[in-house]
Amino acid sequence: MIVQAPSQKIVSEFAEDVRAGLSKRNQRELPSKYLYDEVGSELFEAICLLPEYGLTRADTRLLQKYAEEMVARMPTPTHVAELGSGSGKKTRMILEALAKRRRTFYYPIEISPAALAACEKELGQLDFVSLVGYEKPYLEGLRAVAVRREPGEHVCVLFLGSTIGNFDRPAADDFLRQVRAVLQPGDSLLLGTDLEKDVALQLPAYDDPVGVTAAFNLNLLARVNRELGGNFQLRDFRHLALWNEEQRRIEMHLQATRRQQIEIPSASLYFRMEEGETIWTESSHKYSLDEPAQMAERAGFRQIAQWTDQDWPFAQNLWIVD
Ligand code: AVI
């Protein structure tokens, strides 16, 4: 595998984003993309195995069952770009179905080097598939992929696992429009979306009794300590998962269990947190069944197919550029 060099800006961007998010007056925040350092990526893999977290199993089941049908509906792509490849396990089914039809170039795009390495291990040896990893933010990576195409070749973008749900709805629309702007007629996007379900089923997926999700969330503070010299006392925070009915999303927060003085020298940040105050670390939006088709239209795509899981409400949506 060739891994393109990470952007020089990544470390200082982390410091800037931490500074901006934690300085917010009404609600302190940390961007969820920073949950995925080496430890966080492993913890996320463990979350995917939890009985309470049905999302990944539903995503995988749909790909297992319908990969051939999905691929048959796409104008056969030569280039497959995956946004946030994770370990790449689910992608194998799509790549195998495509590689039966023609030689395929596969580009996992990830900011986590550990996840890219895991992806190479999983998918680096597939017959008729050439893998080139990009350690870059999604859009930057996608733009780099798009310039590799020859005239007449199509690109398929995979955005699986309902990662789109980690964007606010307006930000998701904007992001999908930017993805569309890189693409050309005949290109496609396979988008995974977790669907709305009973809160009694939804909430434990983000607040499991073993505490894996709590560890995943708390690791973000540990990362700030490790990489930016912060002094967060992890034992003085607790993981919170809430269902926001109005926004139709799960929110993850870290709540201070006592008043404390926070110092993060590499982000030039010093502030006090009151007991009970929270840092908002992630949103996970849930969709109605017909929402993806509307999102497609707003972003300049057309939804041509949708597959849903029977056990855990989840949809794979296939969009094309006309
Ligand atoms: C990656 N993403 C789709 C996961 C989700 O369900 O929103 C991240 C996650 N956060 C807590 N558990 C899983």
XYZ file of N, CA, C and O in Angstrom, residues 22 31 57 62 86 89 123 135 152 168 172 187 197-198 216 230 252 278 315:
76
model
N -13.477 24.355 23.041
C -13.582 24.446 24.504
C -13.742 25.878 24.991
O -14.033 26.114 26.162
N -14.643 18.395 18.587
C -15.123 17.740 17.360
C -14.971 16.228 17.428
O -13.930 15.713 17.839
N -23.687 -4.248 12.600
C -24.157 -5.559 12.118
C -25.204 -5.377 11.018
O -25.208 -6.102 10.028
N -26.510 -5.939 5.333
C -27.041 -5.435 4.060
C -26.002 -5.595 2.949
O -26.351 -5.967 1.821
N -12.408 2.946 8.176
C -12.409 2.049 9.340
C -11.471 0.905 9.053
O -10.416 1.099 8.440
N -13.476 -3.917 6.716
C -14.082 -5.270 6.659
C -15.328 -5.315 5.783
O -15.515 -6.224 4.994
N -7.642 -5.601 3.249
C -8.035 -5.521 1.835
C -6.875 -5.400 0.845
O -7.093 -5.341 -0.362
N -4.065 9.416 3.730
C -4.203 9.885 5.106
C -4.543 11.368 5.052
O -3.680 12.239 5.202
N -13.920 8.831 -19.211
C -14.831 7.690 -19.359
C -14.857 6.767 -18.143
O -15.720 5.892 -18.053
N -24.080 17.560 11.679
C -25.394 18.188 11.857
C -26.105 18.175 10.509
O -25.446 18.186 9.472
N -24.322 18.222 6.974
C -24.368 17.019 6.137
C -24.751 17.415 4.707
O -24.130 16.971 3.739
N -21.093 8.844 -11.924
C -20.484 8.483 -10.637
C -21.594 8.147 -9.637
O -22.761 8.521 -9.832
N -35.450 4.827 15.642
C -36.021 3.633 16.279
C -36.419 3.986 17.699
O -36.119 5.100 18.177
N -37.039 3.058 18.368
C -37.456 3.250 19.753
C -36.264 3.698 20.614
O -35.189 3.099 20.542
N -14.540 5.131 25.135
C -14.332 5.748 23.818
C -14.459 7.275 23.934
O -13.638 8.027 23.411
N -2.592 18.548 28.183
C -3.733 18.929 29.039
C -3.682 18.252 30.409
O -2.928 17.297 30.618
N -23.550 12.730 22.646
C -22.625 12.261 23.691
C -21.959 13.492 24.311
O -21.534 14.400 23.593
N -20.967 20.312 30.879
C -20.596 19.245 29.946
C -19.787 19.761 28.748
O -19.863 20.930 28.387
N -30.514 1.811 6.679
C -30.694 1.771 5.212
C -29.385 2.021 4.481
O -28.585 2.864 4.900
